[in-house]
Amino acid sequence: MITKNNFPKENNVLFNRGKFGLRITEKYDKVKCSEIYVQKTDAFEIGLEKNSIKDCNKSESCGFSVRVFDKRGSLGFAYANDISSKIIEKTINNAVKMMKVGPPNDEFKDLPFPKKSNSKVTGIYDKNIKDLEFETPFDLIKDMIKISSDDSQVVTQSGDFSSLYTYYYVFNSNGIEISSKETAASLTSSIVVKNNGKNETGNGFHWQIERKYKDLDAIKVVNKTLQMAKMNLNRIKIETMNVPLILTPKGVISLILNPIASAINADTFQYNRSFLVGKLNKKIGSDLLNIEDNGLINGAVGSSEFDAEGVPCQNKKIFENGVFLSLLHNSFTAGKDNVESTGNAQRNSFSSTPNIGSTNLYFNPGDYKTQELFEDIKIGILLDYTGDSPNLATGDFSGLILNGNIIRNGEIQESLNETMVGINILDLFNRIEKVSNKLEVYGSKNAPYVKISNVQISGSK
Amino acid sequence: MESPKPLESNLISKLTKLATKKRIEFWDIRVASSSGTLLEFTNGKNKEVSYSNIKGAGIRAFINGGWGFSVKQNISDSSIIEGLNEAIKLALFAERYSKFKFKIKEYDLIRDKYTTKLKTPLKDVDIEQKIDFALQIEKDAHDFDPRVINTNSLYTDGIINSLLINSFGSSIEQSISILRIFSIVYAKENGNLQRNFESIGGIGGYELTKKADKIGIKSAKKAIKLLSAKPVKGGKFTVIMDPKLTGVFIHEAFGHACEADLVIAKESILEEKLGEKVASENISIIDDPTPSDMALFGSYKFDDEGIAAKPVQLVENGVLKTYLHDLESASRMNVSPNGHGRASSYSSKPQARMGVTYLKEHDWKLNEMIEDTKNGVLCENWKYGYTNPATGNFQFKTRNCYKIENGEKTELMRDVGLSGLILEILNRVSAIGNKIEYSDGVCGKGGQRVRNCTGGPYLRVEDVVMGGLQ
């Protein structure tokens, strides 16, 4: 926990305003507990269009929000992007008014109480990003442009560099007083390539997000994008078939990690909206299904010492050998279940109440080299990207393969048009047959290649 | 809530001087202040009752192919001047490295004011009344059937007061009032869980809530109905889309490819297709953000670059006529801007976007279409949809569909996905209905979400790939 003495000077204003707000909420006798969240962000972006720099954007934002609860559990929430005392007072007054007229919620217990974090998380702030001169990232952009213009198949590239600096405080009437200083910088690339000699284009995309500026690797990002775009060429329509499916790390994220992140959200779970309801502590997947949510990895994009309500982040096993072990909680859902919050409260900005999200989600690696997943496949499908997501309530998935290929005799061949995959996610968990031994990182998601034994593929031929 | 005050003429002349000195060819400033209410209840309990107040300015500067954009949340004169200085610096930097040089063409200045026409101003309605209204939706949905296991209702409204000025001398003051209501219902029976989502939205005052009078019942009824729907079997079918699905299909599968910024970026399959036949002969597609009552959720009088909105005919009798333009794309393609430069708020840059996009009606009645179909499906409503504008692959999730066998509507099915290639499918339209219906939505592009409307009649298309679980 940070005491006032070691607060950096630049943020004394935020600190004082937050404390000021908390004192005001305490003046209202109907307020049972209250919380002030103050946040400052600076963002910078360079945009790329048609493989050339097109625009540069800079934005600053500073705002706060207040949550007040009465003893009926009614929540009043208000926010403003002005932290003058006049606006703070007015906004709190609005929140209290909302609280008084709002309906009760007997499921609300209390806001969290201070708890010491067990591990210090380092490497989530980089001064080089906070003090970034806007000329600096041009070196990265230059590499992105050069690789694309040197390739005769590239029709166009769009993308961007962006950086973000965030500083926030959480104060609550139970004594929580935490702050966090974080940075992130990212590169994205989206490339359209043509098939020389054929009237066909294909596309690919890739991105990298890092806490530290020096970890960005523009050459790798563009090469990965190019590889994906070229694999999207020579598209064919195929017949309907039932065959093995290999998911790339991107495919694992969209078909396994993202749905799990939503399904283990305690809020979704408690309202019976998740396909995992009734499955806690049961074995529902192959032994190779091992997933954890770890908010304490130094330097990782999803890490921080405390969550957005000031509760210490943790490392949790979600699936172990196919057994479903844990949910993600914020203080509200934890109170409802009479358990401790798992430190998964998140806010997009000061303008939202804390919802629940995963920190760094890992699909743990298996024993196989990537190539070994393909070896024994006579005919199969590789899925890299689909825009679809499963029906969260039922786990049913029926999706269009936007980037994917046919596998023949262990080799990745033509790309696919109008091809859909249909499977229930619970069946997919059971049919995990092989997992590769290396993870690829996409922001806060980490995934290997995964082979699924049998999947229904609908083609249009 | 206060509206941004018109900028004083001496501030404007200061800004002009500053831009001229730095050789800036075009600049604009959007100042906005907005306030809103959000009420969210689940199972009749308080999830969030909130009030917001946001203000700020977005300042753009342009020179010879390079754009700079600066967002300030302090809207004092000195902060706006500082913002323009930053935008200029960023534009000069972008210009130095940009490969494509072009100018922004000047157009006639507009000095105007526009205020949403409404009956009951949002501020005249007590928060208690709004809460009661939203709780009634909860109750209606919950009490509809014991199989309803979870309800979620949202009421949201807001006023956005804004001022736009630019280097052409335009000055537009607007006050827009918006309202949106959602009802999400989950129903469960024998381990089968189904979700339904209904929404209504519009531009206007509290009177818009009348449109949502029975939304909780409607939403619950559909959720219950879905319990008896069977998973669909994949294959190729004749598909009849209902107006909601037709609208979103036209928006996703075709509308996005018409956005001129994507065309310029070489990310649209409609590049170099102007004047060519892209759809069956009876197909006409229009984007008109200025419907007569201006109350549709996607309607607006001026876009976010100060261009007056008007009907834009994208496709006429199957032939592609024009694209949707913002100021930049119009300048680069040497046409007049057509009022489609839109931004989600002052803090985002305008992009070429849709407003109210619809497919024009023709002469078929729904029952004639069904009777005329041997082996097909009638698809109702949608969950989501997307398109890859570079390859033309699209996919839509419909909420439910009915089998059509020998001219008759039979079994109810769910989890239906429709997919295809844009340029192929619009050439396989075999019947167009005779009545348009509109629905509202929010469309995402480049991280920005803007309000939209889609519309169309029942539409029959041959040989559509349907994906299912079996």
mmCIF file with all atom_site columns, C-alpha atoms in Angstrom, chain A residues 143-221:
data_model
loop_
_atom_site.group_PDB
_atom_site.id
_atom_site.type_symbol
_atom_site.label_atom_id
_atom_site.label_alt_id
_atom_site.label_comp_id
_atom_site.label_asym_id
_atom_site.label_entity_id
_atom_site.label_seq_id
_atom_site.pdbx_PDB_ins_code
_atom_site.Cartn_x
_atom_site.Cartn_y
_atom_site.Cartn_z
_atom_site.occupancy
_atom_site.B_iso_or_equiv
_atom_site.pdbx_formal_charge
_atom_site.auth_seq_id
_atom_site.auth_comp_id
_atom_site.auth_asym_id
_atom_site.auth_atom_id
_atom_site.pdbx_PDB_model_num
ATOM 1  C CA . ASP A 1 143 ? 10.318  -0.933  -40.356 1.00 0.00 ? 143 ASP A CA 1
ATOM 2  C CA . MET A 1 144 ? 6.650   -1.849  -40.791 1.00 0.00 ? 144 MET A CA 1
ATOM 3  C CA . ILE A 1 145 ? 6.416   0.224   -43.979 1.00 0.00 ? 145 ILE A CA 1
ATOM 4  C CA . LYS A 1 146 ? 9.692   -1.054  -45.425 1.00 0.00 ? 146 LYS A CA 1
ATOM 5  C CA . ILE A 1 147 ? 8.955   -4.770  -45.058 1.00 0.00 ? 147 ILE A CA 1
ATOM 6  C CA . SER A 1 148 ? 5.557   -4.317  -46.691 1.00 0.00 ? 148 SER A CA 1
ATOM 7  C CA . SER A 1 149 ? 6.757   -2.198  -49.584 1.00 0.00 ? 149 SER A CA 1
ATOM 8  C CA . ASP A 1 150 ? 9.577   -4.650  -50.308 1.00 0.00 ? 150 ASP A CA 1
ATOM 9  C CA . ASP A 1 151 ? 7.082   -7.473  -50.823 1.00 0.00 ? 151 ASP A CA 1
ATOM 10 C CA . SER A 1 152 ? 5.583   -7.586  -54.324 1.00 0.00 ? 152 SER A CA 1
ATOM 11 C CA . GLN A 1 153 ? 2.451   -9.385  -53.118 1.00 0.00 ? 153 GLN A CA 1
ATOM 12 C CA . VAL A 1 154 ? 1.403   -6.667  -50.666 1.00 0.00 ? 154 VAL A CA 1
ATOM 13 C CA . VAL A 1 155 ? -1.539  -4.586  -51.838 1.00 0.00 ? 155 VAL A CA 1
ATOM 14 C CA . THR A 1 156 ? -1.816  -2.479  -48.722 1.00 0.00 ? 156 THR A CA 1
ATOM 15 C CA . GLN A 1 157 ? -1.038  -2.315  -45.034 1.00 0.00 ? 157 GLN A CA 1
ATOM 16 C CA . SER A 1 158 ? -2.903  -0.447  -42.338 1.00 0.00 ? 158 SER A CA 1
ATOM 17 C CA . GLY A 1 159 ? -2.111  -0.392  -38.671 1.00 0.00 ? 159 GLY A CA 1
ATOM 18 C CA . ASP A 1 160 ? -0.929  1.751   -35.848 1.00 0.00 ? 160 ASP A CA 1
ATOM 19 C CA . PHE A 1 161 ? 1.412   2.403   -33.016 1.00 0.00 ? 161 PHE A CA 1
ATOM 20 C CA . SER A 1 162 ? -0.257  3.439   -29.813 1.00 0.00 ? 162 SER A CA 1
ATOM 21 C CA . SER A 1 163 ? 0.855   4.140   -26.304 1.00 0.00 ? 163 SER A CA 1
ATOM 22 C CA . LEU A 1 164 ? -1.011  4.657   -23.077 1.00 0.00 ? 164 LEU A CA 1
ATOM 23 C CA . TYR A 1 165 ? -0.052  5.944   -19.664 1.00 0.00 ? 165 TYR A CA 1
ATOM 24 C CA . THR A 1 166 ? -2.517  5.494   -16.809 1.00 0.00 ? 166 THR A CA 1
ATOM 25 C CA . TYR A 1 167 ? -2.392  6.561   -13.212 1.00 0.00 ? 167 TYR A CA 1
ATOM 26 C CA . TYR A 1 168 ? -5.256  5.805   -10.873 1.00 0.00 ? 168 TYR A CA 1
ATOM 27 C CA . TYR A 1 169 ? -6.263  5.833   -7.245  1.00 0.00 ? 169 TYR A CA 1
ATOM 28 C CA . VAL A 1 170 ? -8.940  3.852   -5.464  1.00 0.00 ? 170 VAL A CA 1
ATOM 29 C CA . PHE A 1 171 ? -10.155 5.109   -2.105  1.00 0.00 ? 171 PHE A CA 1
ATOM 30 C CA . ASN A 1 172 ? -13.010 3.591   -0.165  1.00 0.00 ? 172 ASN A CA 1
ATOM 31 C CA . SER A 1 173 ? -14.704 4.257   3.125   1.00 0.00 ? 173 SER A CA 1
ATOM 32 C CA . ASN A 1 174 ? -13.478 0.906   4.519   1.00 0.00 ? 174 ASN A CA 1
ATOM 33 C CA . GLY A 1 175 ? -9.910  2.199   4.380   1.00 0.00 ? 175 GLY A CA 1
ATOM 34 C CA . ILE A 1 176 ? -8.688  1.078   0.987   1.00 0.00 ? 176 ILE A CA 1
ATOM 35 C CA . GLU A 1 177 ? -6.183  3.501   -0.446  1.00 0.00 ? 177 GLU A CA 1
ATOM 36 C CA . ILE A 1 178 ? -4.226  2.196   -3.416  1.00 0.00 ? 178 ILE A CA 1
ATOM 37 C CA . SER A 1 179 ? -2.675  3.632   -6.523  1.00 0.00 ? 179 SER A CA 1
ATOM 38 C CA . SER A 1 180 ? -1.233  2.196   -9.689  1.00 0.00 ? 180 SER A CA 1
ATOM 39 C CA . LYS A 1 181 ? 0.928   3.612   -12.423 1.00 0.00 ? 181 LYS A CA 1
ATOM 40 C CA . GLU A 1 182 ? 0.858   1.634   -15.651 1.00 0.00 ? 182 GLU A CA 1
ATOM 41 C CA . THR A 1 183 ? 1.959   1.907   -19.257 1.00 0.00 ? 183 THR A CA 1
ATOM 42 C CA . ALA A 1 184 ? 1.290   -0.030  -22.429 1.00 0.00 ? 184 ALA A CA 1
ATOM 43 C CA . ALA A 1 185 ? 2.434   0.330   -26.008 1.00 0.00 ? 185 ALA A CA 1
ATOM 44 C CA . SER A 1 186 ? 1.196   -1.618  -28.984 1.00 0.00 ? 186 SER A CA 1
ATOM 45 C CA . LEU A 1 187 ? 1.712   -2.232  -32.673 1.00 0.00 ? 187 LEU A CA 1
ATOM 46 C CA . THR A 1 188 ? -0.995  -3.551  -34.956 1.00 0.00 ? 188 THR A CA 1
ATOM 47 C CA . SER A 1 189 ? -0.710  -4.518  -38.576 1.00 0.00 ? 189 SER A CA 1
ATOM 48 C CA . SER A 1 190 ? -3.332  -5.568  -41.079 1.00 0.00 ? 190 SER A CA 1
ATOM 49 C CA . ILE A 1 191 ? -2.167  -6.532  -44.570 1.00 0.00 ? 191 ILE A CA 1
ATOM 50 C CA . VAL A 1 192 ? -3.957  -7.346  -47.817 1.00 0.00 ? 192 VAL A CA 1
ATOM 51 C CA . VAL A 1 193 ? -1.937  -9.435  -50.269 1.00 0.00 ? 193 VAL A CA 1
ATOM 52 C CA . LYS A 1 194 ? -2.686  -10.457 -53.835 1.00 0.00 ? 194 LYS A CA 1
ATOM 53 C CA . ASN A 1 195 ? -2.163  -13.746 -55.504 1.00 0.00 ? 195 ASN A CA 1
ATOM 54 C CA . ASN A 1 196 ? 0.170   -12.871 -58.381 1.00 0.00 ? 196 ASN A CA 1
ATOM 55 C CA . GLY A 1 197 ? -1.438  -13.920 -61.627 1.00 0.00 ? 197 GLY A CA 1
ATOM 56 C CA . LYS A 1 198 ? -4.815  -14.627 -60.040 1.00 0.00 ? 198 LYS A CA 1
ATOM 57 C CA . ASN A 1 199 ? -7.680  -12.270 -59.290 1.00 0.00 ? 199 ASN A CA 1
ATOM 58 C CA . GLU A 1 200 ? -7.667  -12.957 -55.566 1.00 0.00 ? 200 GLU A CA 1
ATOM 59 C CA . THR A 1 201 ? -6.730  -11.117 -52.389 1.00 0.00 ? 201 THR A CA 1
ATOM 60 C CA . GLY A 1 202 ? -6.254  -12.388 -48.879 1.00 0.00 ? 202 GLY A CA 1
ATOM 61 C CA . ASN A 1 203 ? -5.674  -10.716 -45.571 1.00 0.00 ? 203 ASN A CA 1
ATOM 62 C CA . GLY A 1 204 ? -4.023  -11.155 -42.228 1.00 0.00 ? 204 GLY A CA 1
ATOM 63 C CA . PHE A 1 205 ? -3.450  -9.253  -39.034 1.00 0.00 ? 205 PHE A CA 1
ATOM 64 C CA . HIS A 1 206 ? -1.216  -9.401  -36.016 1.00 0.00 ? 206 HIS A CA 1
ATOM 65 C CA . TRP A 1 207 ? -0.604  -7.307  -32.951 1.00 0.00 ? 207 TRP A CA 1
ATOM 66 C CA . GLN A 1 208 ? 1.720   -6.949  -30.005 1.00 0.00 ? 208 GLN A CA 1
ATOM 67 C CA . ILE A 1 209 ? 1.080   -5.177  -26.703 1.00 0.00 ? 209 ILE A CA 1
ATOM 68 C CA . GLU A 1 210 ? 3.831   -4.625  -24.165 1.00 0.00 ? 210 GLU A CA 1
ATOM 69 C CA . ARG A 1 211 ? 4.332   -2.815  -20.891 1.00 0.00 ? 211 ARG A CA 1
ATOM 70 C CA . LYS A 1 212 ? 7.804   -1.687  -22.018 1.00 0.00 ? 212 LYS A CA 1
ATOM 71 C CA . TYR A 1 213 ? 8.572   0.239   -25.166 1.00 0.00 ? 213 TYR A CA 1
ATOM 72 C CA . LYS A 1 214 ? 11.789  -1.644  -25.922 1.00 0.00 ? 214 LYS A CA 1
ATOM 73 C CA . ASP A 1 215 ? 9.920   -4.968  -26.094 1.00 0.00 ? 215 ASP A CA 1
ATOM 74 C CA . LEU A 1 216 ? 8.014   -3.956  -29.230 1.00 0.00 ? 216 LEU A CA 1
ATOM 75 C CA . ASP A 1 217 ? 9.249   -5.838  -32.289 1.00 0.00 ? 217 ASP A CA 1
ATOM 76 C CA . ALA A 1 218 ? 7.897   -4.268  -35.478 1.00 0.00 ? 218 ALA A CA 1
ATOM 77 C CA . ILE A 1 219 ? 9.693   -6.690  -37.812 1.00 0.00 ? 219 ILE A CA 1
ATOM 78 C CA . LYS A 1 220 ? 8.158   -9.699  -36.117 1.00 0.00 ? 220 LYS A CA 1
ATOM 79 C CA . VAL A 1 221 ? 4.674   -8.146  -36.123 1.00 0.00 ? 221 VAL A CA 1
#
